[in-house]
């Protein structure tokens, strides 16, 4: 069966075997991070609504979990910010009521955690992985490029309040962009903010595959270790990007893999998600590259848009 809103399962370094749930169209987000592996945000918004039908997402999850798959997590992540979907609470509750054996994780940029509707919606998750890249307003604006009205102070306050109320685990992620948030002053501000939040784990991350802006470079392993030590004695360096970083292929390998698959038979994005275990957002990005290079073309068929080798 082809799924529209599920992807994977992928084998993630952090989450084990994880089934992805993607609740927003590519690329809908409250942020437009310079390092985003899904490319630039095309729909920069803070508006919560039912971006995809809640009932259809639940039906897909129900159909999948009814087969009792061996999973470590059902993870909300994908083409943007999952908490923008107004039905996320209902979907999490469905999983916990019907399939309590499965743990639920939510990957979020944390921008909306100060909204009581969002924090209530996430209360039944087992794990929330928010990101916090900057405390200073200027650096927050430079790295995360939020939708109008979001400030670093509001985001931090929302995250701190949520952490006090949430009974599950919080793993906080800090993404280091050299030249932006790696100054001593900003790292010390982040350290103090993290102390107030009190997450269960802290993970320090940097660019692992192409980001939205070509000038973004990864921090060195040594720099990451140094920053992790300042942030907290227990901080881990994970060195891969936001959302689910399970997927090992680098750009070249991924495009080769996609091309080899498409050469065998034309595929839709859904086919490729099922075959390769990559996220829809990543597949779209690589397909755009191959198309721009004239190596594949689109063909519109009844079942959707197919990609075939030229
Ligand atoms: S990295 Fe995450 S928060 Fe930032 S733009 Fe991409 S999806 Fe949104």
PDB file of C-alpha atoms in Angstrom, residues 51 62 107 119 139 157 173 176 186 189 193-194 198 226 244 285 288:
ATOM      1  CA  UNK A  51      -2.982  21.042   6.512  1.00  0.00           C
ATOM      2  CA  UNK A  62      -4.298   2.530  11.977  1.00  0.00           C
ATOM      3  CA  UNK A 107      10.433  16.654  16.402  1.00  0.00           C
ATOM      4  CA  UNK A 119       1.396  22.156  24.583  1.00  0.00           C
ATOM      5  CA  UNK A 139      21.205  35.520  16.016  1.00  0.00           C
ATOM      6  CA  UNK A 157       9.644  31.215  27.413  1.00  0.00           C
ATOM      7  CA  UNK A 173      18.870  19.927  20.129  1.00  0.00           C
ATOM      8  CA  UNK A 176      25.701  25.038  15.516  1.00  0.00           C
ATOM      9  CA  UNK A 186      26.038  33.013  22.742  1.00  0.00           C
ATOM     10  CA  UNK A 189      23.540  32.323  26.956  1.00  0.00           C
ATOM     11  CA  UNK A 193      18.752  28.871  28.911  1.00  0.00           C
ATOM     12  CA  UNK A 194      19.284  25.113  28.854  1.00  0.00           C
ATOM     13  CA  UNK A 198      16.246  21.217  32.244  1.00  0.00           C
ATOM     14  CA  UNK A 226      34.129  22.114  23.056  1.00  0.00           C
ATOM     15  CA  UNK A 244      15.126  12.616  11.508  1.00  0.00           C
ATOM     16  CA  UNK A 285      14.999  17.764  -3.198  1.00  0.00           C
ATOM     17  CA  UNK A 288      14.708  18.523  -8.375  1.00  0.00           C
TER      18      UNK A 288
END
